[in-house]
Coordinates of C-alpha atoms in Angstrom, one line a residue:
M1 CA -75.7 132.3 -53.8
Q2 CA -78.4 134.7 -52.8
T3 CA -78.9 136.8 -55.9
S4 CA -81.5 137.5 -58.5
R5 CA -81.2 136.4 -62.1
L6 CA -79.7 139.8 -62.9
V7 CA -76.1 139.6 -61.8
K8 CA -74.6 142.9 -60.6
Y9 CA -71.3 143.9 -62.0
L10 CA -69.6 147.2 -61.6
T11 CA -66.7 148.8 -63.3
A12 CA -63.9 150.5 -61.3
A13 CA -60.7 152.0 -62.7
G14 CA -61.5 150.4 -66.0
A15 CA -61.7 146.9 -64.6
V16 CA -64.9 144.9 -64.5
L17 CA -65.7 143.9 -61.0
A18 CA -67.8 141.7 -58.8
L19 CA -70.1 139.0 -59.5
L20 CA -73.5 138.0 -58.6
T21 CA -74.8 134.5 -58.6
P22 CA -78.4 133.4 -58.8
A23 CA -80.8 132.2 -56.3
P24 CA -80.4 128.9 -54.5
T25 CA -81.6 125.3 -54.9
A26 CA -84.9 123.8 -55.5
L27 CA -86.4 120.8 -53.9
A28 CA -89.1 118.6 -55.3
S29 CA -92.8 119.0 -55.1
V30 CA -94.4 115.8 -54.0
A31 CA -97.9 116.9 -54.4
A32 CA -98.5 119.2 -57.4
T33 CA -102.3 118.9 -57.1
V34 CA -103.4 121.9 -55.0
P35 CA -105.1 124.6 -57.1
A36 CA -103.4 128.0 -57.4
G37 CA -104.6 130.5 -54.8
T38 CA -105.3 128.0 -52.1
P39 CA -105.5 129.8 -48.7
A40 CA -102.4 129.0 -46.7
A41 CA -104.4 128.8 -43.5
T42 CA -106.1 125.5 -44.7
A43 CA -102.8 123.6 -44.6
T44 CA -102.2 120.9 -42.0
A45 CA -98.6 119.8 -41.2
P46 CA -97.9 116.0 -40.9
A47 CA -96.4 114.7 -37.7
A48 CA -92.8 115.6 -36.8
A49 CA -90.1 113.6 -38.5
T50 CA -88.7 110.6 -36.7
W51 CA -85.0 111.2 -37.3
Q52 CA -82.8 111.5 -34.3
P53 CA -80.4 114.4 -33.9
P54 CA -77.6 115.3 -33.8
L55 CA -76.3 114.7 -37.4
S56 CA -72.9 113.5 -38.3
T57 CA -71.2 112.0 -41.4
R58 CA -70.1 108.5 -42.5
G59 CA -68.1 108.8 -45.7
R60 CA -70.2 110.7 -48.3
Y61 CA -73.4 110.4 -46.3
V62 CA -75.0 112.5 -43.5
V63 CA -76.5 110.3 -40.8
D64 CA -78.6 110.8 -37.7
A65 CA -77.7 109.8 -34.1
Q66 CA -78.8 106.2 -34.9
G67 CA -76.6 105.9 -38.0
Q68 CA -79.6 106.2 -40.3
R69 CA -79.1 108.1 -43.6
F70 CA -80.4 111.6 -43.4
R71 CA -80.5 113.1 -46.9
L72 CA -80.6 116.9 -46.8
K73 CA -83.6 117.6 -48.9
S74 CA -83.7 121.3 -48.2
A75 CA -84.8 124.7 -49.3
N76 CA -83.5 128.2 -48.4
W77 CA -85.9 130.3 -46.4
D78 CA -84.3 133.7 -47.0
G79 CA -84.9 137.2 -45.7
A80 CA -83.0 137.5 -42.5
Q81 CA -79.8 138.1 -44.5
G82 CA -81.3 141.4 -45.8
S83 CA -83.1 142.3 -49.1
W84 CA -82.1 146.0 -49.6
S85 CA -80.3 146.6 -53.0
G86 CA -77.9 149.1 -51.5
S87 CA -79.2 152.2 -53.2
G88 CA -82.2 154.4 -52.6
S89 CA -84.4 154.5 -49.5
A90 CA -84.5 151.2 -47.6
A91 CA -88.1 152.0 -46.7
D92 CA -89.1 151.8 -50.4
P93 CA -89.9 148.2 -51.4
A94 CA -88.8 149.1 -55.0
N95 CA -85.2 149.2 -53.6
H96 CA -85.3 145.7 -52.4
H97 CA -84.7 142.4 -54.2
A98 CA -87.7 141.6 -56.4
G99 CA -89.6 144.4 -54.6
Q100 CA -89.7 142.3 -51.4
N101 CA -88.7 144.2 -48.3
S102 CA -87.9 141.4 -45.9
S103 CA -87.4 143.7 -42.9
D104 CA -84.4 141.4 -42.2
I105 CA -86.5 138.5 -41.2
P106 CA -87.6 135.3 -43.1
L107 CA -90.0 136.2 -45.9
G108 CA -93.7 135.5 -45.7
L109 CA -94.4 136.2 -42.0
D110 CA -96.5 139.2 -43.1
R111 CA -98.7 137.0 -45.3
A112 CA -99.3 133.6 -43.6
P113 CA -99.1 132.2 -40.1
L114 CA -96.0 130.2 -39.2
S115 CA -98.1 127.0 -38.8
A116 CA -99.5 127.4 -42.4
L117 CA -96.1 128.1 -43.9
L118 CA -94.6 125.0 -42.2
A119 CA -97.4 122.8 -43.4
D120 CA -96.8 123.9 -46.9
F121 CA -93.1 123.1 -46.5
H122 CA -94.0 119.6 -45.5
R123 CA -96.1 119.3 -48.6
L124 CA -93.1 120.0 -50.7
G125 CA -91.4 116.9 -49.2
I126 CA -88.4 118.8 -47.7
N127 CA -86.9 117.8 -44.3
S128 CA -84.5 120.6 -43.7
I129 CA -84.1 124.4 -44.0
R130 CA -81.0 126.5 -44.8
L131 CA -81.8 129.6 -42.8
P132 CA -79.7 132.6 -43.9
F133 CA -78.8 135.5 -41.5
A134 CA -76.6 138.6 -41.6
N135 CA -74.1 139.6 -38.9
E136 CA -75.9 142.9 -38.8
M137 CA -79.1 141.1 -38.0
I138 CA -77.5 139.6 -34.9
H139 CA -76.7 143.0 -33.4
A140 CA -79.8 144.9 -34.5
T141 CA -81.8 146.3 -31.5
A142 CA -84.8 147.9 -33.2
P143 CA -88.0 145.9 -33.4
V144 CA -89.3 144.9 -36.8
P145 CA -92.2 146.8 -38.2
D146 CA -95.6 145.4 -37.2
T147 CA -96.4 145.1 -40.9
A148 CA -93.5 142.7 -41.4
V149 CA -95.3 140.1 -39.1
A150 CA -98.9 141.0 -39.8
A151 CA -99.9 137.4 -40.2
N152 CA -98.1 136.5 -37.0
P153 CA -99.0 139.2 -34.5
E154 CA -97.4 137.4 -31.6
L155 CA -94.1 138.4 -33.1
R156 CA -94.8 142.1 -32.9
G157 CA -92.3 144.2 -30.9
R158 CA -89.4 141.7 -31.4
T159 CA -86.0 142.4 -32.9
P160 CA -85.0 140.6 -36.1
L161 CA -82.9 138.1 -34.0
Q162 CA -85.9 137.4 -31.8
V163 CA -88.1 136.7 -34.8
Y164 CA -85.3 134.5 -36.1
D165 CA -85.4 132.6 -32.8
A166 CA -89.2 132.1 -33.1
V167 CA -88.8 130.8 -36.7
V168 CA -86.0 128.3 -35.6
A169 CA -88.2 127.1 -32.7
A170 CA -91.2 126.6 -35.0
L171 CA -89.2 124.8 -37.7
T172 CA -87.5 122.4 -35.3
G173 CA -90.7 121.9 -33.3
D174 CA -92.3 120.7 -36.5
G175 CA -89.6 118.2 -37.2
F176 CA -87.4 120.1 -39.6
A177 CA -83.6 120.2 -39.4
V178 CA -82.2 123.7 -39.5
V179 CA -78.8 124.7 -40.9
L180 CA -77.8 128.2 -39.8
N181 CA -76.2 130.1 -42.8
N182 CA -74.1 133.2 -42.4
H183 CA -75.1 134.7 -45.7
T184 CA -74.0 138.3 -45.4
N185 CA -72.2 140.7 -43.1
T186 CA -74.5 143.7 -43.8
S187 CA -78.3 143.4 -44.3
R188 CA -78.3 144.0 -48.0
W189 CA -78.9 141.8 -51.0
C190 CA -76.0 139.6 -52.0
C191 CA -73.8 138.8 -54.2
G192 CA -71.9 141.5 -56.0
V193 CA -69.5 144.2 -54.9
D194 CA -71.7 144.9 -52.0
G195 CA -69.5 144.7 -48.8
N196 CA -70.4 141.1 -48.3
E197 CA -67.8 139.5 -50.6
R198 CA -65.9 137.8 -47.8
W199 CA -66.5 136.8 -44.2
N200 CA -64.2 139.6 -43.2
S201 CA -65.5 142.4 -45.5
G202 CA -66.0 145.3 -43.1
Q203 CA -65.2 143.3 -40.0
S204 CA -62.3 141.2 -38.6
T205 CA -62.1 137.5 -38.9
G206 CA -62.1 137.4 -35.1
R207 CA -65.4 139.3 -34.9
W208 CA -66.9 137.0 -37.5
A209 CA -65.9 133.9 -35.5
D210 CA -67.2 135.5 -32.3
D211 CA -70.6 135.9 -34.0
W212 CA -70.5 132.3 -35.0
V213 CA -69.8 131.2 -31.4
F214 CA -72.7 133.4 -30.3
M215 CA -75.1 131.8 -32.7
A216 CA -73.9 128.2 -32.0
R217 CA -74.4 128.8 -28.3
R218 CA -77.8 130.4 -28.7
Y219 CA -79.3 127.3 -30.2
A220 CA -77.1 124.7 -28.6
A221 CA -80.0 123.3 -26.5
N222 CA -82.1 122.8 -29.7
A223 CA -80.8 119.5 -31.1
R224 CA -82.6 120.0 -34.4
V225 CA -80.4 123.0 -35.2
V226 CA -78.0 120.7 -36.9
G227 CA -75.4 122.7 -38.8
A228 CA -73.4 125.9 -39.3
D229 CA -73.0 126.9 -42.9
L230 CA -70.0 129.2 -42.4
Y231 CA -70.3 131.8 -45.2
N232 CA -72.1 132.2 -48.5
E233 CA -70.4 132.6 -51.9
V234 CA -66.9 133.8 -51.0
R235 CA -65.8 135.9 -53.9
R236 CA -63.6 138.7 -55.2
D237 CA -64.1 142.3 -54.1
V238 CA -62.9 145.3 -56.1
L239 CA -59.2 144.7 -55.6
D240 CA -58.5 141.2 -54.2
D241 CA -59.4 137.6 -54.7
P242 CA -60.0 135.1 -51.9
N243 CA -57.7 132.1 -51.8
W244 CA -57.5 128.6 -50.5
G245 CA -54.5 128.1 -48.3
L246 CA -52.1 131.1 -48.7
G247 CA -52.3 131.9 -45.0
D248 CA -53.1 135.6 -45.5
N249 CA -56.1 137.7 -44.5
H250 CA -58.0 136.5 -47.6
D251 CA -57.4 132.8 -46.9
W252 CA -60.9 131.2 -46.9
Y253 CA -59.5 127.7 -46.1
A254 CA -57.9 129.0 -42.9
A255 CA -60.8 131.2 -41.8
A256 CA -63.2 128.3 -42.2
Q257 CA -60.8 126.1 -40.1
L258 CA -60.6 128.7 -37.4
A259 CA -64.4 129.2 -37.2
A260 CA -65.1 125.5 -37.2
D261 CA -62.6 124.9 -34.3
R262 CA -64.2 127.7 -32.3
I263 CA -67.8 126.5 -33.0
L264 CA -67.0 123.0 -32.0
T265 CA -65.0 123.9 -28.9
E266 CA -66.8 127.0 -27.6
G267 CA -70.3 126.8 -29.2
N268 CA -71.8 123.5 -29.9
P269 CA -69.8 120.3 -30.6
D270 CA -72.8 118.6 -32.2
L271 CA -73.1 120.9 -35.2
L272 CA -72.2 119.9 -38.8
I273 CA -69.7 122.3 -40.2
V274 CA -70.6 123.3 -43.8
V275 CA -67.7 124.8 -45.8
E276 CA -68.6 126.2 -49.2
G277 CA -66.1 126.4 -52.0
I278 CA -64.9 129.7 -53.5
N279 CA -67.5 131.2 -55.7
W280 CA -65.5 133.5 -57.9
T281 CA -61.9 134.7 -58.5
G282 CA -60.5 137.0 -61.1
L283 CA -62.0 139.7 -63.3
P284 CA -64.9 138.7 -65.7
V285 CA -63.1 140.0 -68.8
D286 CA -62.2 137.9 -71.8
G287 CA -58.5 137.3 -71.9
L288 CA -58.0 137.8 -68.1
P289 CA -57.9 134.9 -65.6
H290 CA -61.3 134.3 -64.0
E291 CA -63.2 131.3 -62.8
R292 CA -65.5 129.7 -60.3
P293 CA -63.1 127.4 -58.3
T294 CA -66.0 126.0 -56.2
L295 CA -64.6 122.9 -54.5
A296 CA -61.7 122.1 -56.8
P297 CA -59.0 123.3 -54.2
V298 CA -60.2 120.5 -51.9
R299 CA -58.4 118.0 -54.0
T300 CA -55.1 119.2 -52.6
L301 CA -56.0 120.9 -49.4
S302 CA -58.9 119.6 -47.3
H303 CA -60.2 120.5 -43.9
T304 CA -59.6 118.3 -40.8
L305 CA -61.9 119.2 -37.9
L306 CA -61.7 118.3 -34.2
D307 CA -64.4 115.8 -35.0
S308 CA -63.8 113.7 -38.1
H309 CA -67.5 113.2 -38.6
K310 CA -68.8 116.7 -38.8
L311 CA -67.5 118.1 -42.1
V312 CA -69.8 118.8 -45.1
Y313 CA -68.7 120.6 -48.2
S314 CA -71.0 122.8 -50.3
A315 CA -71.3 124.4 -53.7
H316 CA -73.9 126.4 -55.7
F317 CA -75.0 126.0 -59.3
Y318 CA -77.3 128.1 -61.5
G319 CA -77.9 127.7 -65.2
Y320 CA -76.9 131.3 -66.1
T321 CA -73.5 131.0 -64.4
G322 CA -70.7 128.7 -65.7
P323 CA -67.4 127.2 -64.7
R324 CA -65.8 130.4 -65.9
H325 CA -68.9 132.6 -66.3
S326 CA -70.0 135.1 -63.7
G327 CA -73.6 135.1 -64.8
A328 CA -73.5 138.7 -65.8
T329 CA -75.1 140.1 -69.0
G330 CA -73.7 143.3 -70.5
I331 CA -70.8 144.7 -68.4
G332 CA -69.0 141.8 -66.9
E333 CA -70.2 139.2 -69.4
T334 CA -67.6 137.0 -71.1
H335 CA -67.8 134.5 -73.9
D336 CA -67.4 131.5 -71.5
A337 CA -70.1 128.8 -71.6
R338 CA -72.8 129.0 -69.0
Y339 CA -73.9 125.7 -67.3
Q340 CA -77.1 125.9 -69.4
D341 CA -75.0 126.0 -72.6
L342 CA -73.4 122.7 -71.8
T343 CA -74.6 119.4 -73.2
R344 CA -76.0 116.9 -70.6
D345 CA -72.8 114.9 -70.6
Q346 CA -70.7 118.0 -70.3
L347 CA -72.8 119.3 -67.4
F348 CA -72.6 116.0 -65.6
Q349 CA -68.8 115.9 -66.0
T350 CA -68.5 119.5 -64.8
L351 CA -70.6 118.8 -61.7
T352 CA -68.3 115.9 -60.9
D353 CA -65.1 117.9 -61.5
Q354 CA -66.2 120.9 -59.6
A355 CA -68.0 119.3 -56.6
F356 CA -69.0 115.7 -56.5
F357 CA -65.5 114.3 -56.7
V358 CA -65.5 115.0 -53.0
T359 CA -67.9 112.1 -52.4
G360 CA -65.3 109.6 -53.7
D361 CA -64.5 106.9 -51.1
G362 CA -61.3 106.7 -49.1
Q363 CA -59.7 110.1 -49.8
H364 CA -58.4 112.7 -47.4
Y365 CA -61.2 115.0 -48.6
T366 CA -64.1 112.5 -48.6
A367 CA -67.2 114.1 -47.2
P368 CA -70.9 114.7 -48.1
V369 CA -71.5 117.4 -50.7
W370 CA -74.5 119.6 -50.2
I371 CA -75.6 121.7 -53.2
S372 CA -77.0 124.4 -51.0
E373 CA -78.3 126.6 -53.7
F374 CA -79.8 126.0 -57.2
G375 CA -83.0 127.2 -58.7
I376 CA -85.0 128.6 -61.6
G377 CA -88.0 130.8 -62.2
A378 CA -91.6 129.5 -62.6
Q379 CA -91.9 131.9 -65.5
E380 CA -88.7 130.8 -67.2
T381 CA -89.4 130.1 -70.9
G382 CA -85.9 129.7 -72.3
A383 CA -85.4 126.2 -73.7
A384 CA -81.7 126.0 -72.6
A385 CA -82.5 127.1 -69.0
R386 CA -85.4 124.6 -68.7
T387 CA -83.3 121.8 -70.1
W388 CA -80.5 122.7 -67.6
F389 CA -83.0 122.4 -64.7
G390 CA -84.1 119.0 -65.9
N391 CA -80.6 117.9 -66.4
I392 CA -79.2 119.1 -63.0
T393 CA -82.1 117.6 -61.1
D394 CA -81.6 114.3 -62.9
Y395 CA -77.9 114.4 -61.8
F396 CA -78.9 115.1 -58.2
A397 CA -81.5 112.2 -58.4
D398 CA -79.0 109.8 -60.0
H399 CA -76.3 110.6 -57.6
D400 CA -78.5 110.6 -54.5
A401 CA -77.3 114.2 -53.8
D402 CA -78.0 116.4 -50.8
F403 CA -79.5 119.7 -52.0
A404 CA -81.2 123.0 -51.0
Y405 CA -83.4 125.0 -53.5
W406 CA -83.3 128.8 -53.6
P407 CA -85.6 130.3 -52.5
L408 CA -88.4 128.7 -50.6
V409 CA -90.8 131.6 -50.0
G410 CA -91.6 134.7 -52.0
W411 CA -94.4 137.2 -52.7
E412 CA -96.8 136.4 -55.5
G413 CA -96.2 138.8 -58.4
H414 CA -92.6 139.5 -57.2
D415 CA -90.2 136.5 -57.1
D416 CA -91.2 133.7 -59.4
W417 CA -88.1 131.7 -58.4
A418 CA -89.7 130.9 -55.0
L419 CA -91.1 127.4 -54.6
L420 CA -94.0 128.9 -52.6
R421 CA -95.4 132.4 -53.2
Y422 CA -98.1 134.1 -51.1
D423 CA -100.3 137.1 -51.8
T424 CA -101.3 139.7 -49.3
A425 CA -104.4 137.7 -48.4
G426 CA -102.3 134.6 -47.6
R427 CA -103.2 132.7 -50.7
R428 CA -100.5 130.3 -51.9
Y429 CA -99.1 129.9 -55.4
G430 CA -96.1 128.0 -56.8
L431 CA -94.7 124.5 -57.0
L432 CA -97.7 122.9 -55.4
D433 CA -99.9 124.1 -58.3
Q434 CA -100.4 121.9 -61.3
A435 CA -99.4 124.7 -63.6
D436 CA -95.9 125.1 -62.4
W437 CA -93.6 123.5 -65.0
R438 CA -90.9 122.8 -62.4
G439 CA -93.1 120.2 -60.7
T440 CA -92.0 117.3 -63.0
A441 CA -88.3 117.8 -62.3
W442 CA -89.0 118.4 -58.6
N443 CA -91.1 115.2 -58.3
H444 CA -88.4 113.2 -60.0
L445 CA -85.8 114.6 -57.6
M446 CA -87.9 113.9 -54.5
T447 CA -89.1 110.4 -55.5
A448 CA -86.0 108.9 -57.2
A449 CA -84.4 105.9 -55.5
S450 CA -82.3 107.0 -52.5
R451 CA -80.2 105.2 -49.9
T452 CA -82.0 104.8 -46.7
G453 CA -81.5 102.9 -43.4
T454 CA -78.3 102.3 -41.5
V455 CA -75.0 103.5 -43.1
P456 CA -72.1 101.4 -41.9
Q457 CA -69.1 103.0 -40.4
V458 CA -66.3 103.5 -43.0
P459 CA -62.6 104.2 -42.4
V460 CA -61.6 107.9 -42.2
R461 CA -58.6 109.6 -43.8
R462 CA -57.8 113.2 -42.9
M463 CA -55.0 115.5 -43.8
L464 CA -52.8 117.4 -41.5
T465 CA -51.0 120.6 -42.6
T466 CA -48.6 122.9 -40.8
D467 CA -48.3 125.2 -43.8
H468 CA -49.1 128.3 -41.7
G469 CA -49.1 127.2 -38.1
D470 CA -50.3 124.4 -35.8
A471 CA -52.8 121.7 -36.8
V472 CA -53.4 120.1 -33.4
Q473 CA -56.9 118.6 -34.1
S474 CA -57.1 116.4 -31.0
R475 CA -59.1 117.7 -28.0
R476 CA -57.1 115.3 -25.7
V477 CA -53.8 116.7 -26.9
R478 CA -54.9 120.3 -26.7
A479 CA -56.0 119.6 -23.1
G480 CA -52.4 118.6 -22.3
G481 CA -51.0 121.9 -23.3
D482 CA -48.2 123.0 -25.6
W483 CA -46.1 119.8 -26.1
D484 CA -43.3 121.5 -28.2
Q485 CA -43.3 125.2 -27.6
G486 CA -42.2 127.3 -30.5
A487 CA -42.5 124.5 -33.1
S488 CA -45.2 124.0 -35.7
K489 CA -47.3 121.1 -34.4
A490 CA -49.8 118.6 -35.8
A491 CA -51.9 115.9 -34.2
C492 CA -54.6 113.7 -35.5
P493 CA -58.2 114.1 -34.4
D494 CA -59.1 111.8 -31.5
G495 CA -59.8 108.3 -32.7
L496 CA -57.3 108.5 -35.6
R497 CA -53.6 107.6 -35.9
L498 CA -50.8 109.0 -38.1
I499 CA -50.2 106.8 -41.1
G500 CA -48.4 109.1 -43.6
L501 CA -45.9 112.0 -43.8
S502 CA -44.5 114.2 -46.5
H503 CA -40.7 114.6 -46.9
S504 CA -41.1 118.4 -47.1
G505 CA -44.0 120.8 -46.4
G506 CA -45.1 119.3 -43.1
R507 CA -48.1 117.4 -44.4
G508 CA -49.5 114.3 -42.6
L509 CA -52.2 111.7 -43.1
C510 CA -54.4 110.3 -40.3
T511 CA -56.7 107.3 -40.3
D512 CA -58.6 104.8 -38.3
T513 CA -58.7 102.2 -41.0
S514 CA -58.5 98.5 -40.1
A515 CA -58.4 99.0 -36.3
G516 CA -60.7 101.9 -35.3
D517 CA -59.6 103.9 -32.3
L518 CA -56.3 102.4 -31.1
R519 CA -55.7 104.7 -28.2
A520 CA -56.0 103.8 -24.5
T521 CA -58.6 105.6 -22.5
N522 CA -56.1 107.4 -20.3
T523 CA -54.6 110.8 -21.2
A524 CA -51.0 109.6 -21.3
Q525 CA -48.8 110.8 -24.2
T526 CA -45.1 110.7 -24.9
V527 CA -43.2 113.5 -26.6
V528 CA -40.1 111.9 -28.3
T529 CA -37.1 114.1 -29.1
D530 CA -34.3 111.7 -29.1
E531 CA -33.4 108.0 -29.8
R532 CA -33.9 106.7 -26.3
Y533 CA -36.8 104.3 -27.3
V534 CA -34.9 102.7 -30.2
P535 CA -34.2 99.2 -28.9
S536 CA -30.7 97.8 -29.0
G537 CA -30.0 96.2 -32.3
G538 CA -33.1 97.8 -33.8
D539 CA -31.6 100.4 -36.0
W540 CA -34.3 100.5 -38.7
A541 CA -32.8 103.6 -40.5
G542 CA -29.0 103.5 -40.4
G543 CA -27.3 106.8 -40.4
Y544 CA -30.5 108.7 -39.7
T545 CA -31.9 110.2 -36.5
K546 CA -34.8 108.2 -35.3
F547 CA -37.7 109.4 -33.1
Q548 CA -39.4 106.1 -32.1
C549 CA -42.4 105.6 -29.9
P550 CA -42.0 103.5 -26.7
A551 CA -43.2 99.9 -27.0
G552 CA -47.0 99.6 -27.0
Q553 CA -47.4 103.2 -28.3
F554 CA -48.1 104.6 -31.8
L555 CA -47.7 108.0 -33.6
I556 CA -50.6 110.5 -33.6
G557 CA -48.6 113.7 -34.2
Y558 CA -45.3 115.4 -35.1
S559 CA -43.7 118.9 -34.9
R560 CA -41.2 120.7 -37.0
R561 CA -38.9 123.7 -36.8
G562 CA -38.5 124.8 -40.4
E563 CA -38.4 121.5 -42.4
R564 CA -36.6 119.6 -39.7
V565 CA -38.5 117.2 -37.5
S566 CA -38.7 118.6 -34.0
A567 CA -40.6 115.9 -32.1
A568 CA -42.8 112.9 -32.5
L569 CA -46.0 112.5 -30.4
C570 CA -46.9 109.0 -29.3
V571 CA -49.8 107.6 -27.2
P572 CA -50.4 104.2 -25.6
A573 CA -52.6 101.7 -27.3
G574 CA -55.6 100.2 -25.6
S575 CA -54.7 96.6 -26.6
A576 CA -51.5 94.8 -27.6
L577 CA -49.8 96.0 -30.8
G578 CA -47.7 94.1 -33.3
R579 CA -43.9 94.4 -33.0
S580 CA -42.8 93.4 -36.4
G581 CA -42.0 96.4 -38.6
R582 CA -40.5 97.6 -41.8
T583 CA -38.9 100.8 -43.0
V584 CA -40.8 102.9 -45.6
W585 CA -38.4 105.4 -47.2
F586 CA -39.7 108.4 -49.1
D587 CA -36.9 111.0 -49.3
R588 CA -36.3 110.3 -53.0
S589 CA -39.8 109.3 -54.3
D590 CA -43.3 108.5 -53.2
N591 CA -43.7 105.3 -51.2
R592 CA -47.4 104.7 -50.6
P593 CA -49.6 101.6 -50.8
A594 CA -50.8 100.7 -54.3
D595 CA -54.5 101.2 -53.3
D596 CA -53.7 104.9 -52.8
N597 CA -56.1 105.1 -49.9
G598 CA -56.1 108.7 -48.6
G599 CA -55.1 110.1 -52.0
D600 CA -52.4 112.6 -52.6
F601 CA -52.2 114.4 -49.3
A602 CA -49.1 116.4 -50.2
Q603 CA -49.3 117.1 -53.9
G604 CA -45.9 117.7 -55.6
R605 CA -43.9 116.4 -52.6
Y606 CA -42.4 113.1 -51.8
K607 CA -44.4 111.2 -49.2
G608 CA -44.6 107.9 -47.4
Q609 CA -47.5 105.9 -46.0
C610 CA -47.9 102.8 -43.9
A611 CA -50.3 100.1 -45.1
A612 CA -53.9 99.9 -43.8
D613 CA -53.0 97.0 -41.5
E614 CA -50.0 98.9 -40.0
Y615 CA -49.4 101.7 -37.5
A616 CA -46.6 104.3 -37.6
A617 CA -44.1 103.9 -34.7
G618 CA -41.3 106.1 -35.7
I619 CA -39.9 108.9 -37.9
A620 CA -36.4 109.0 -39.3
F621 CA -34.6 112.1 -40.7
T622 CA -31.1 113.3 -41.4
T623 CA -29.1 116.2 -39.9
R624 CA -26.3 115.8 -42.5
F625 CA -25.0 119.1 -43.9
A626 CA -26.8 120.2 -47.1
A627 CA -29.3 117.3 -46.8
A628 CA -33.0 117.9 -46.6
P629 CA -33.9 117.6 -42.9
G630 CA -37.5 116.6 -43.4
P631 CA -38.9 113.2 -42.6
A632 CA -37.2 110.6 -44.7
A633 CA -38.7 107.3 -43.5
L634 CA -41.5 105.9 -41.3
L635 CA -41.3 102.8 -39.2
C636 CA -44.5 100.9 -40.1
V637 CA -45.5 98.1 -37.8
A638 CA -48.2 95.4 -38.1
L639 CA -51.3 96.3 -36.1
R640 CA -51.7 92.8 -34.7
P641 CA -49.2 90.8 -32.7

């Protein structure tokens, strides 16, 4: 979360409002031996990295195009998201965060040449940059002031977006991976009640998604632009909370799903999609509900993208905030514990509960977790804050975590949170100096044992939900048109098969476990709406209506009208399938394999699931009066003949 250590909170109609969260993550300093005040121009960057884009995921890990682990060891190069505090003249640096007027471009371009900045980034040991931007920046037409690019005169006369283009090109040309981050709507400092609380504060969700398609297309030819971090620190505004799955205009889960689909279909199918949890809900007042949900809602409602290997979840942690603490002092401060108040064991458990549970194997939500903001000041003297920084970097090191420090670049004498600070003469200060106390923790984080090399393919499990509309996550099915007009439809991503259903609520579970992609290469599919494919003498659910796939086909989707099953969607297999099956009933209790692979994909509802070595070939339900018409049984058939 892009904020200073002072968290803004306002009072409106007697209620305490809005929260601000501190500045992002820190990455380790590999060489803390350069004296303070070293001229940036003397730096020399190492050769470009050898990793091969694009990036994707395998279980909890990010991997490159060759399947090699790519650990996101990142930092946030902020500025293009805006620095104005929202009051006073925007021309006065005093009215900008830490007195630094970014001119809506990445900080530091007035102080050091791009080549010198990048060389210093390499010295830190980072391999990737989270690069914030504002929607307002995209549409700005006025050139940046010459003073904002004084150390890079070739950038004079360019708009903020054109400067952003040049920074992206320089970073990727030097071997860094770049994750685009939509940080704010307006070009002002985040993160309080500032008009940037949600992706659709002051703009429609459609306009927001349009801007993402624009940005994805703009850099689609640059393979080292590897990700789209959809929105920063979604939080409450004066009146309303964001939510995760209610289907309304404040539904962050649905908005992220929409933007991801559009980016992958209209913008750039190679991008990682980074979805941050919800940063804050409720009013920060003792006795009233309030919390930082972060990624906790993912346990019961996770995203399923068109590409099952592109999802990354994200969360932010700062010592002065807490699981139920906004980070405020004075107005808006509650008596809840801050993260820096927790013992080491308590902090570790909290990090697991709020974020790192997502990295557990074999669940519908399993994905990499990127802590895309954390940080602390070089001038911090508080024992609790310093201990917190050591503890959280230990946790990241011990858990081989992906991370991004906030911020990367600042002005000397202004923002001591920055890993690297530059004065007006271009001299560098910060983490590469021996005197910076953060160096010990940083070095540990950067040099601790980490998984490298090839990451084997692992089975995928993904949730389908028709809670508020269609969930057709297969490109091949989408290309075939609307296969059950007027019904709520769900289809597994390409390469996965349907393996589980809930009795009510329209949830499903997809997987490729044990067999990989079963589907034949052709585009054939069968929409089943009656019992014509149930063989004579093969009544596997007596007294129930059965939608069964033709021989040699398997289930990848379903549709419903209300709770009643409307159709089953089947596709042919590329090789012979088994014929021996069993009936898995789940209309009166759960009926899932003992290993619980996939997890609870429909919490609070009865559900059934085939075993890992089976495929689903049919759905049974009842039309009896007063009986629940949802799926009641699955026909589960052995994968092998």
